Coordinates of C-alpha atoms in Angstrom, one line a residue:
Chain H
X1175 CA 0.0 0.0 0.0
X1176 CA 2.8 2.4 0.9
X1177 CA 4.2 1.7 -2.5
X1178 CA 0.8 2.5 -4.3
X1179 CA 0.7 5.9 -2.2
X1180 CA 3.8 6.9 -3.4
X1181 CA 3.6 5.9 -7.2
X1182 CA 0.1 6.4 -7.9
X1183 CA 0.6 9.4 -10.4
X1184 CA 2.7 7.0 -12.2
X1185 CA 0.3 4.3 -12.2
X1186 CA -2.6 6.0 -13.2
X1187 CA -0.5 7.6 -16.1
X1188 CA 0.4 4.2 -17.2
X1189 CA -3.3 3.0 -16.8
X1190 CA -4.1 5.7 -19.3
X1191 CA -1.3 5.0 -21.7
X1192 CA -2.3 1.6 -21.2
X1193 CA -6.3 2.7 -22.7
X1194 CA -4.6 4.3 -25.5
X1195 CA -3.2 1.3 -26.7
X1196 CA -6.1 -0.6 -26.3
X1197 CA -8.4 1.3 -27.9
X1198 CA -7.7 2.4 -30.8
X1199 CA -6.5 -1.6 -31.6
X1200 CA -10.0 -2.8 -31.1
X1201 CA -11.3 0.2 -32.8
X1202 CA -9.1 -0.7 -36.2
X1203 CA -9.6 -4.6 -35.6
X1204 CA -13.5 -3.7 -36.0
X1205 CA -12.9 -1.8 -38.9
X1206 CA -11.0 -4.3 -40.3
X1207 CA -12.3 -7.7 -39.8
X1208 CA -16.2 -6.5 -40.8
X1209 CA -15.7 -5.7 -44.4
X1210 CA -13.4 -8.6 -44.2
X1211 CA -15.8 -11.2 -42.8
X1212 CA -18.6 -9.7 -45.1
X1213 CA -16.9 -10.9 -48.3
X1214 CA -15.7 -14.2 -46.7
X1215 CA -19.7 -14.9 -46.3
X1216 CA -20.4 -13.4 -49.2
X1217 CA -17.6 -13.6 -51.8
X1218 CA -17.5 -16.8 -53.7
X1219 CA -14.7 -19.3 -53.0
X1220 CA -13.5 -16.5 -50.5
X1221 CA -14.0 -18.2 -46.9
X1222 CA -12.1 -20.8 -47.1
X1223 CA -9.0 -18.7 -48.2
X1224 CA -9.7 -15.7 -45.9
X1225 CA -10.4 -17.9 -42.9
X1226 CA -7.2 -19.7 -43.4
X1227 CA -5.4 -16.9 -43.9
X1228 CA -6.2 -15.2 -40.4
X1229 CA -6.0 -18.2 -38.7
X1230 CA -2.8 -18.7 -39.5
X1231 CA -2.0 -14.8 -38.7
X1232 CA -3.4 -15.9 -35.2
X1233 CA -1.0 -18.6 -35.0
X1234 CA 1.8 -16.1 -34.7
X1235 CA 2.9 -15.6 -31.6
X1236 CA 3.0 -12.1 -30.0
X1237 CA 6.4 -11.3 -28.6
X1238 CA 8.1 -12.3 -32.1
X1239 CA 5.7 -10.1 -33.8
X1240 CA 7.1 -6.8 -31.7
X1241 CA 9.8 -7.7 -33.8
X1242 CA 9.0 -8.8 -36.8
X1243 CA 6.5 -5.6 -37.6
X1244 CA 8.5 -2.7 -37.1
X1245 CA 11.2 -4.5 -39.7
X1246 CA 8.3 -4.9 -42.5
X1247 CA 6.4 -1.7 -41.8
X1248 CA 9.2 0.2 -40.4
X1249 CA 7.7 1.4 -37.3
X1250 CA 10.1 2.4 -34.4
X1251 CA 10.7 -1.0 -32.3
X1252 CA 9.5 0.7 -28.9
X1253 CA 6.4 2.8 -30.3
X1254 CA 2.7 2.7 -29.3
X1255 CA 2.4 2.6 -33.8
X1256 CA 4.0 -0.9 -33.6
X1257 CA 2.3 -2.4 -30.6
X1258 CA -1.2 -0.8 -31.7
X1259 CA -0.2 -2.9 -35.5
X1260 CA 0.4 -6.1 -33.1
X1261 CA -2.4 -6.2 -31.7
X1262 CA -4.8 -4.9 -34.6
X1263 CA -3.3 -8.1 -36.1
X1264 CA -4.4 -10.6 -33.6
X1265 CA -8.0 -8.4 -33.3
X1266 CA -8.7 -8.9 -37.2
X1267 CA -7.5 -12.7 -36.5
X1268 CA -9.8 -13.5 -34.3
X1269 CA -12.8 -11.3 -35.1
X1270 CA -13.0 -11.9 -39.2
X1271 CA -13.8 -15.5 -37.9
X1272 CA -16.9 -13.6 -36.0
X1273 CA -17.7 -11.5 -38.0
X1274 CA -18.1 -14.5 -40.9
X1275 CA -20.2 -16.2 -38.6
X1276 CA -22.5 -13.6 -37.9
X1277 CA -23.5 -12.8 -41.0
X1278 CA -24.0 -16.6 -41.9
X1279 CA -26.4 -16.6 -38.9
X1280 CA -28.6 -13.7 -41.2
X1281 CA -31.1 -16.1 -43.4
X1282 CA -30.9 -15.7 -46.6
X1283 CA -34.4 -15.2 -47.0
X1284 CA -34.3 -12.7 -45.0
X1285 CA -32.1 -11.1 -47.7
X1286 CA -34.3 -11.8 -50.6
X1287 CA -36.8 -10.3 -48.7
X1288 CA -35.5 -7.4 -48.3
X1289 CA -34.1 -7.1 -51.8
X1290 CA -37.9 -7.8 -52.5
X1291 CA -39.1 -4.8 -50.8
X1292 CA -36.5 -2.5 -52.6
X1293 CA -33.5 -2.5 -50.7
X1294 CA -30.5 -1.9 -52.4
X1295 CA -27.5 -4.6 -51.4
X1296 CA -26.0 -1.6 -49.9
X1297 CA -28.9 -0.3 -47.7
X1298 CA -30.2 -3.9 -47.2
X1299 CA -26.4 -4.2 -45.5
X1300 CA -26.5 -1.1 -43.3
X1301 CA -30.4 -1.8 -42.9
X1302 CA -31.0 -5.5 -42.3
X1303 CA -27.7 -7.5 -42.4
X1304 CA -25.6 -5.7 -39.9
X1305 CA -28.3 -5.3 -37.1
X1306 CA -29.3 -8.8 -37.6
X1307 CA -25.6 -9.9 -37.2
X1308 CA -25.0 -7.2 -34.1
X1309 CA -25.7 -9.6 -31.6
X1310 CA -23.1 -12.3 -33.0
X1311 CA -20.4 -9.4 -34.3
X1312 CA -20.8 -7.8 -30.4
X1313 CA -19.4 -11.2 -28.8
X1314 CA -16.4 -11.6 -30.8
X1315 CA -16.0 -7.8 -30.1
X1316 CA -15.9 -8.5 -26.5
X1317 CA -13.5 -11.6 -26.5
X1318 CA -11.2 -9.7 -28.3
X1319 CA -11.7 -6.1 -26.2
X1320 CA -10.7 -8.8 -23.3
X1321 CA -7.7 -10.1 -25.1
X1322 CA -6.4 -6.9 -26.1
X1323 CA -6.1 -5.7 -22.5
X1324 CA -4.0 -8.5 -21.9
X1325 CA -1.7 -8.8 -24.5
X1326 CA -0.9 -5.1 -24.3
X1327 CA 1.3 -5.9 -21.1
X1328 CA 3.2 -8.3 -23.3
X1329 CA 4.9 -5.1 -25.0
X1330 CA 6.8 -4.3 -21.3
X1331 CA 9.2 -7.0 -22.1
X1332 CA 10.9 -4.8 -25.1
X1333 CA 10.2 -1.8 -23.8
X1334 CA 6.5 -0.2 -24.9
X1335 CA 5.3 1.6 -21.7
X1336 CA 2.1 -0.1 -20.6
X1337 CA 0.5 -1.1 -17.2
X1338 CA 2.8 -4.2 -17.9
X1339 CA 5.9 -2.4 -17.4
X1340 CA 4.5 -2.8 -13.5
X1341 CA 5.4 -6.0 -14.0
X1342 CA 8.6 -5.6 -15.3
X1343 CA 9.4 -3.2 -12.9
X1344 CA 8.2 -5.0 -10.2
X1345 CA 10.1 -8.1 -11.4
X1346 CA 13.5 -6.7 -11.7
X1347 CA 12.8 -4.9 -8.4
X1348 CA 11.2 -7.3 -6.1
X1349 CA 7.8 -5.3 -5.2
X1350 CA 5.4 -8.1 -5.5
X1351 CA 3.0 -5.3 -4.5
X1352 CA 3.5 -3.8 -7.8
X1353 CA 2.9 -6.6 -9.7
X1354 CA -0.1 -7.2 -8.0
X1355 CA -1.7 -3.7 -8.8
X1356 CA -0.8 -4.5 -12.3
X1357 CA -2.8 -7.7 -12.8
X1358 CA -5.8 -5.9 -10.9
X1359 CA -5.7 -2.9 -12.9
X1360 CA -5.4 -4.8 -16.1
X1361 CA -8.6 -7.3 -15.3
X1362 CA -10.2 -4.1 -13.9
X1363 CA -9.7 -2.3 -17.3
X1364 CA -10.5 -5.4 -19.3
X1365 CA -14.0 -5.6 -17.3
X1366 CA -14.5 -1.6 -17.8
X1367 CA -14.2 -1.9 -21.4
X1368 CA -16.1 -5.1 -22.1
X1369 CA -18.7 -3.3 -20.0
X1370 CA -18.9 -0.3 -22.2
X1371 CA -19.1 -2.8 -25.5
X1372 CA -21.9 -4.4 -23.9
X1373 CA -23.7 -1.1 -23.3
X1374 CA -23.1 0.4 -26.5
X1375 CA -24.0 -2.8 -27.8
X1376 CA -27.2 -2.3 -25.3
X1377 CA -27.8 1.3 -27.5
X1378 CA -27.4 0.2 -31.0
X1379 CA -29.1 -2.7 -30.9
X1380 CA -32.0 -2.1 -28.2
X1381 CA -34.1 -4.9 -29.5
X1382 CA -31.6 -7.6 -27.9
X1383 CA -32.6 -5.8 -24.5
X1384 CA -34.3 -7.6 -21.9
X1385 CA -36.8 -8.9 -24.8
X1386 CA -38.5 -11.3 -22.1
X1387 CA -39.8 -8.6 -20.0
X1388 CA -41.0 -6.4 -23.1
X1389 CA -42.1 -9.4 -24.6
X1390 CA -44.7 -10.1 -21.9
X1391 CA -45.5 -6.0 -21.1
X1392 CA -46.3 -6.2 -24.9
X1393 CA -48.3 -9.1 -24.7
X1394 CA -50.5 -7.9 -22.1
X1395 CA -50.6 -4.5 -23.6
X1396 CA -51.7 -5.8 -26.9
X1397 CA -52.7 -9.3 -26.1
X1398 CA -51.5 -11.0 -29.1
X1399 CA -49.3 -14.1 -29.1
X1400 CA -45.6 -13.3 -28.8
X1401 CA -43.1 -13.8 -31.4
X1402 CA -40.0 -16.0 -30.3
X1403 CA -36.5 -14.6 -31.4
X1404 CA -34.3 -17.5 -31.6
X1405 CA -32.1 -15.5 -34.0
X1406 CA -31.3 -13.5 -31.3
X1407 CA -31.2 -15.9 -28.1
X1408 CA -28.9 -18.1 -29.6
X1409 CA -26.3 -15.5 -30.5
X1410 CA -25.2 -14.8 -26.9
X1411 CA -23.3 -18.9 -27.0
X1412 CA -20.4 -17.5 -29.2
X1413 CA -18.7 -15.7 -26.5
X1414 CA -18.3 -18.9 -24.4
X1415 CA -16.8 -20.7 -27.8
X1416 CA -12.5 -21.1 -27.0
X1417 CA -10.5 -18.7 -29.6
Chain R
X924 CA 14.3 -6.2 -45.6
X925 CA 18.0 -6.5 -44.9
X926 CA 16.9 -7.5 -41.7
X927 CA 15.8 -11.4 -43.0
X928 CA 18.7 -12.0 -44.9
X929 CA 20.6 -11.3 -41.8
X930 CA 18.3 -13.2 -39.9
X931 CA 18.5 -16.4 -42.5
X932 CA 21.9 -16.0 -42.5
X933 CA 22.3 -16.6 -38.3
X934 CA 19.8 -19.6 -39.2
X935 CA 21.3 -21.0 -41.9
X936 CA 24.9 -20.9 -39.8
X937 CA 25.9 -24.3 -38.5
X938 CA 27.3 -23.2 -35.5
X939 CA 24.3 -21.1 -34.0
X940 CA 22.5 -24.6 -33.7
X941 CA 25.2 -26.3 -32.2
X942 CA 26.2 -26.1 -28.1
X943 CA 24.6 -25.2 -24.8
X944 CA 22.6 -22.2 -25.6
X945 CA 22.6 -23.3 -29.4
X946 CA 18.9 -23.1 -31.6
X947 CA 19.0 -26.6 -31.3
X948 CA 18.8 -26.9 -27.3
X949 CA 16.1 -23.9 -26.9
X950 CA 14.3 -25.2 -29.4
X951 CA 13.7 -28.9 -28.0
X952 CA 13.8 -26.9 -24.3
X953 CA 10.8 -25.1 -26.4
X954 CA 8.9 -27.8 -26.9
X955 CA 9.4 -30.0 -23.2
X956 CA 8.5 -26.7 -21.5
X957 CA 5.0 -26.6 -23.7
X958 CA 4.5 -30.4 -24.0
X959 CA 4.8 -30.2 -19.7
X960 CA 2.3 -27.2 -19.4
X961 CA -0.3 -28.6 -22.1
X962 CA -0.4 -32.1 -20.5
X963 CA -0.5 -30.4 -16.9
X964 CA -3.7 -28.5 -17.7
X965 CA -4.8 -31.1 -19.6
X966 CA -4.8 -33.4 -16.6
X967 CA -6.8 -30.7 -14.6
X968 CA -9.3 -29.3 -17.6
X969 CA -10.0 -32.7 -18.9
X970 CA -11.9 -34.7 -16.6
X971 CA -13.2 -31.5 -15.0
X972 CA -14.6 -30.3 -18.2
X973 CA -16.0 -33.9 -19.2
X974 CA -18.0 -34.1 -15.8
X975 CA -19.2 -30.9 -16.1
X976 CA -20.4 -31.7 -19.7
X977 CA -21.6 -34.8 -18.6
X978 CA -23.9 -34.0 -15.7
X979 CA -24.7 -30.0 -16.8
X980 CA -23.9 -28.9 -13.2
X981 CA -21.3 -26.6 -12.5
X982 CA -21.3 -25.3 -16.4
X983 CA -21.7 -21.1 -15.3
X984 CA -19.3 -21.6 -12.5
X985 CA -16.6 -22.8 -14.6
X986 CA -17.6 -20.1 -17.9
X987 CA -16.6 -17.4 -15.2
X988 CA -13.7 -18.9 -14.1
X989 CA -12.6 -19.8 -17.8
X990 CA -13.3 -16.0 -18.7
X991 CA -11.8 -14.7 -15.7
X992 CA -8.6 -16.4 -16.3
X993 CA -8.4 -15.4 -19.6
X994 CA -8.2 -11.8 -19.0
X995 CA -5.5 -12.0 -16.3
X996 CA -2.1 -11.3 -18.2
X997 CA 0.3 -14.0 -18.3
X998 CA 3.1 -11.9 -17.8
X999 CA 1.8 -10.7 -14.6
X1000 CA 1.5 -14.2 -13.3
X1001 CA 5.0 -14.9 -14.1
X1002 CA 6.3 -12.4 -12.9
X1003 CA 4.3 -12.7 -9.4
X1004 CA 4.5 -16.5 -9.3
X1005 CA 8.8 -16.0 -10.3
X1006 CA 9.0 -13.6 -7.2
X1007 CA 7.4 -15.7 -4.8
X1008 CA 9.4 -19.2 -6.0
X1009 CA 12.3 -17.8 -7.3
X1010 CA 14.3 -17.8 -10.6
X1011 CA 13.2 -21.1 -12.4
X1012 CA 10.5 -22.7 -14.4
X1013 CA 7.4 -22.8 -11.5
X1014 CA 6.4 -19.5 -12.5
X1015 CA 6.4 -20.0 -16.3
X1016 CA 4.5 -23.3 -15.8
X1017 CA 2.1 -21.8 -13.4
X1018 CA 1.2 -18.8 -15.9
X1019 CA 1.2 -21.2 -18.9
X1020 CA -0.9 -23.5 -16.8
X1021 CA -3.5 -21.1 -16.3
X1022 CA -3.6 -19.5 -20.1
X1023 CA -4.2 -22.9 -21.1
X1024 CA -6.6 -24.4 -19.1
X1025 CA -9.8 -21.9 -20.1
X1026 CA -9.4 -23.6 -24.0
X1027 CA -9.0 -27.1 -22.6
X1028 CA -11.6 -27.3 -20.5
X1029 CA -14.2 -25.1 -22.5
X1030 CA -13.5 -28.1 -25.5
X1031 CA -14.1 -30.8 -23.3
X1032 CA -17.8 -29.5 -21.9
X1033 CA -18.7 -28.1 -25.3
X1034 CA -17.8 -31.2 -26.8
X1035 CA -19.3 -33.5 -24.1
X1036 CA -22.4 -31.2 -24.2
X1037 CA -23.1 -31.3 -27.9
X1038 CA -23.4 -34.9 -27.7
X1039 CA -27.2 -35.6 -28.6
X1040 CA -29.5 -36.4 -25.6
X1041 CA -30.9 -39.0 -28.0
X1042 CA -28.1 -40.8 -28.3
X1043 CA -26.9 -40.9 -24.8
X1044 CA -30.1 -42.3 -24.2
X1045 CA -29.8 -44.7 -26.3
X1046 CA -26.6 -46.1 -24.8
X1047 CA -28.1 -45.6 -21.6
X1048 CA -31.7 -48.0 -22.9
X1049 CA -29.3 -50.7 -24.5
X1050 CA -27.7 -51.3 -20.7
X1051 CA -24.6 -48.9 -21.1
X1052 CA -23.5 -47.8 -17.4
X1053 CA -22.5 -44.0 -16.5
X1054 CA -18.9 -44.7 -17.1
X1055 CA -19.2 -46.9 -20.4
X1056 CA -21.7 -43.6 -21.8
X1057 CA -19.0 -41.1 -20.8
X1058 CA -16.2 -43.5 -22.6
X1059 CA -17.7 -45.4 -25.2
X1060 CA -20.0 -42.6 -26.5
X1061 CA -19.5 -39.5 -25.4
X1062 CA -15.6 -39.3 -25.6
X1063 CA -15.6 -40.4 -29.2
X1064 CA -18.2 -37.8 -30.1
X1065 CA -16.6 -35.2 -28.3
X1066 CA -13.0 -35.7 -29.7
X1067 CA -13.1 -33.1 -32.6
X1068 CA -13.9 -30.5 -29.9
X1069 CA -11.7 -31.8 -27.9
X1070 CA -8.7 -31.7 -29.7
X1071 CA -10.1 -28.8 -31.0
X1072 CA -9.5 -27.0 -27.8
X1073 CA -6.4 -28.9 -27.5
X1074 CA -5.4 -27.2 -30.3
X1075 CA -5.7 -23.5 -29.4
X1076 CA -4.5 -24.5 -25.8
X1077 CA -1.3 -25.7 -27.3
X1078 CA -1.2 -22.5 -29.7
X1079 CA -1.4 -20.3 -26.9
X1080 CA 1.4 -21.9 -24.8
X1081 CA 3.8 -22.3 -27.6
X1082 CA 3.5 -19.2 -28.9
X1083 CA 3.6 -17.5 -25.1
X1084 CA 6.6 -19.8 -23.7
X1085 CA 8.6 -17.2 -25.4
X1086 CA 7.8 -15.3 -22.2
X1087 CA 9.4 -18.1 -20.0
X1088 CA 12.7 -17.2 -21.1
X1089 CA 11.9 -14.0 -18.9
X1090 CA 12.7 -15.5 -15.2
X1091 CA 14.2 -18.8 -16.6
X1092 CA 16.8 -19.9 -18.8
X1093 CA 14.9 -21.6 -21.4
X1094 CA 13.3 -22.1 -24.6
X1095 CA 13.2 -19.9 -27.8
X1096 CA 12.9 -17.0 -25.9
X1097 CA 15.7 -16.9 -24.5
X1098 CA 18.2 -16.2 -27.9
X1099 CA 15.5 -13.2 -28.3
X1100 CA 15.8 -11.8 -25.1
X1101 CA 19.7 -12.2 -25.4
X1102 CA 19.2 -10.5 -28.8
X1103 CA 17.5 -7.7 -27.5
X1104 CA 20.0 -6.7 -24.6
X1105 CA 22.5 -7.1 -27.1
X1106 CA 20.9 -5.0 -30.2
X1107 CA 21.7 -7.9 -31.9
X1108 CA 18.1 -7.8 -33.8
X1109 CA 19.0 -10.2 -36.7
X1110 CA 19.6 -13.1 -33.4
X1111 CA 15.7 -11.4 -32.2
X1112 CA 14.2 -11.8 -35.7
X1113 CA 15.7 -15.1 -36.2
X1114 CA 14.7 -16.5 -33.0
X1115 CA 11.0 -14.9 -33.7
X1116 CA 11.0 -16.4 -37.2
X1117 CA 11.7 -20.0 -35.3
X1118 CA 9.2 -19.4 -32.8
X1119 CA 6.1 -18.8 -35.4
X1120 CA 7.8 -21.6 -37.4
X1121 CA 7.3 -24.1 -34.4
X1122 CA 3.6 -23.1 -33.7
X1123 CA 2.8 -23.1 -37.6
X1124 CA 3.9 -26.6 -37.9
X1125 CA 2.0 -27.5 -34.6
X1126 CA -0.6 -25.7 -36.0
X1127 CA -0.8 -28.0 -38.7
X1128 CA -0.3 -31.1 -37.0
X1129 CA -3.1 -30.5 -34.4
X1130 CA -5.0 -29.6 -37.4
X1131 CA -5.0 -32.8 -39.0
X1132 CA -5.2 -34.8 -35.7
X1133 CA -8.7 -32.9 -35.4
X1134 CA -9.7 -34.1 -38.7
X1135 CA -8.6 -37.9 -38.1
X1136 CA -10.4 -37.7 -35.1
X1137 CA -13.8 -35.9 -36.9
X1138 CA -16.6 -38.5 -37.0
X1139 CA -17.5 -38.6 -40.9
X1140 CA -21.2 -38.6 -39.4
X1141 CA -20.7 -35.3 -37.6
X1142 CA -21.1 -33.4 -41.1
X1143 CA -24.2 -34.0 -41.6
X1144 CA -25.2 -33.8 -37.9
X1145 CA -23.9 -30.0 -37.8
X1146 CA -23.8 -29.9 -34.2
X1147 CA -20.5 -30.9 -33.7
X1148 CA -18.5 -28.0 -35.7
X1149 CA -14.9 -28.0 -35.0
X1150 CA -14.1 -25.0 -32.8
X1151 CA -10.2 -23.9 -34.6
X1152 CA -8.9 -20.6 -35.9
X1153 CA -8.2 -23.1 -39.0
X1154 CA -11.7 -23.8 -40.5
X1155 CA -12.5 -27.5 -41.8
X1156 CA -15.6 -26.2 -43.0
X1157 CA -16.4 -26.4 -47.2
X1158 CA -18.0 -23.7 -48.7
X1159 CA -21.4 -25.6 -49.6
X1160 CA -22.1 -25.8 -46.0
X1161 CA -22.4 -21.5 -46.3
X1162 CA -25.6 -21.1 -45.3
X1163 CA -26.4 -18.3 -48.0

């Protein structure tokens, strides 16, 4: 505790530089891996070959990549550019595998319907596919918002300033203290941020909000049988599902 | 660029592979280090995850502690576990441990559980007792899950034993840590380029063990989908 009292600007600068890393990784990985995932549904012959490809991108393991990037892109070897490249790698890996998913789980007559009643492919995407594949796309963004967190610490060991570099520090100076604070902060940030996912998840797609309880206020209100969502229920298993 | 030829050259030299710290020892210390850890949590996640599959009891308990462990940061463990025992391999093999046991265990009660109730009844009508259901039928049908999650465990701790080398002197990661203090970054690279080697070609094993494993059945059944970063999956079974 005496350690904490002392250090704590330190600690919550590093917390901070910790969220900028984080961030903006998750942020690219989403940007990334949709349009990515989109044509490996939709683009013929593509899933296979995109699927393969980022699990094999996956398959790379972390700590060599802080070296291997900053060779091929040229990024400084200790910069928050080559660790927020790192882990926008492993974020695409993992979510284009989601993102694929969840826009198998839209049926495709849903599709033709809505072509039917004049959608354009593009506004029937923004309209009807994505929402319908929100619930799915919002778990893999939360198993990879968790797994960001983490591997940022991973960074500390060659030198990019994170909440990891308590761990380091703590290491090489014997303060189990300070290594302690780091693993709590880190979970604690992890569980902040996969908190706000879920609630702006809660925003965007308010229909996937407590449906059971509107379900039955509607039913009463308007006394007409209730239609099940099983698109929707089932979508919460993914997040369970090992990477 | 320059930086791989250097790098192929240091791999392609004889005498980097030979000796005490040579590629050749850190490599096979690579793979003893992640064969002990994977078989450790394998004995733990395993039988835990089949009963829990098994009997459906216990399933959110061990989602929250599979979640929770996945979010704690392995270099944090090792590092707390190393100051606690010391210099030496009990606190890479603790941290390993624990990164690999959320995979393990959530392939062996997602396989279990996707078994079909029908047919576990069905063993259970022709005389089959608790133990010859969780052996003769439900093992079998949950191997591709299984060694599904057996697969991204063993991804995981391949690919993060490179951190062992940080309070221990072994594996892979040690030539890239020795790199690094030295600036010798072709010896980093190198060592990196070995590293994603060794889990590619894992990768690929583990890959096709899965598909030896796959009932042929299973394909049609659809419930038993392999859960890899690799997908076995052909493009009729799109679903658009």
């Amino acid at each position: 505790m005496k350690w904490l009292s002392q250090n704590y600007p330190q600690v919550i600068e590093l917390f901070l530089t910790h969220l900028a890393l984080s961030v903006p990784a998750v942020v690219a990985s989403f940007l990334i891996a949709v349009p990515l995932g989109w044509s490996a549904q939709h683009g013929r012959g593509l899933r296979g070959p995109v699927l393969v490809g980022v699990g094999l991108l996956y398959a790379i393991p972390s700590l060599p990549l802080f070296i291997i990037v900053p060779v091929l892109i040229g990024t400084p070897l200790r910069s928050s550019a080559t660790m927020i490249v790192v882990l926008t790698v492993y974020g695409v890996a993992v979510l284009v595998r989601s993102a694929a998913d969840a826009f198998a789980s839209v049926p495709a007559t849903t599709l033709d319907a809505a072509a039917a009643v004049g959608h354009t492919r593009w506004s029937s995407f923004w309209r009807v596919e994505l929402p319908l594949a929100g619930p799915v796309l919002l778990a893999g963004v939360r198993v990879i918002t968790v797994s960001t967190v983490s591997l940022v610490s991973v960074g500390a060991v060659i030198g990019i300033q994170s909440l990891g570099t308590l761990f380091t520090d703590g290491f090489q100076r014997g303060i189990r203290f300070e290594v302690v604070t780091g693993i709590v902060l880190i979970v604690a940030l992890a569980v902040l941020l996969d908190g706000l996912v879920v609630l702006a998840g809660r925003l965007l797609m308010p229909w996937t909000r407590g449906s059971v309880g509107r379900a039955r206020a509607k039913r009463v209100r308007d006394d007409a049988p209730v239609l099940a969502e099983p698109q929707l229920a089932s979508a919460g298993k993914h997040e369970e599902a090992p990477r | 660029m320059n930086l791989f030829v250097d790098a192929w050259r240091w791999l392609t030299t004889g005498s980097n592979w030979t000796g005490d710290g040579g590629a050749a020892t850190r490599l096979v210390e690579h793979l003893l280090v992640s064969g002990l850890v994977v078989g450790i949590a394998a004995v733990i996640a395993v039988p835990l995850g089949v009963l829990v599959g098994h009997t459906g009891r216990g399933r959110t308990a061990v989602v929250l502690a599979a979640s929770a462990a996945r979010a704690v940061p392995t270099l944090g463990l090792l590092t707390l576990v190393a100051l606690a025992t010391g210099i030496g391999l009990t606190g890479p093999v603790v941290a390993l441990v624990v990164l690999a046991v959320p995979s393990l265990l959530a392939g062996a009660y997602a396989g279990v559980e996707s078994v079909d109730r029908v047919t576990i009844d069905a063993a259970r009508a022709v005389g089959m007792t608790e133990a010859q259901v969780v052996r003769r039928v439900e093992l079998p049908l949950a191997a591709p899950l299984l060694v599904g999650g057996l697969r991204s465990a063993t991804l995981q701790v391949v690919a993060t034993s490179t951190l062992a080398a940080y309070t221990a002197d072994v594996g892979l990661g040690r030539l890239l840590f020795a790199g690094l203090k030295a600036r010798e970054y072709d010896v980093m690279l190198a060592s990196a380029l070995l590293v994603v080697a060794l889990a590619l070609v894992l990768e690929g094993v583990l890959a096709l063990v899965q598909r030896l494993v796959t009932p042929r059945t299973s394909a049609r059944a659809g419930n038993a989908r392999p859960i890899s970063t690799v997908p076995e999956q052909s493009p009729t079974e799109r679903t658009s």
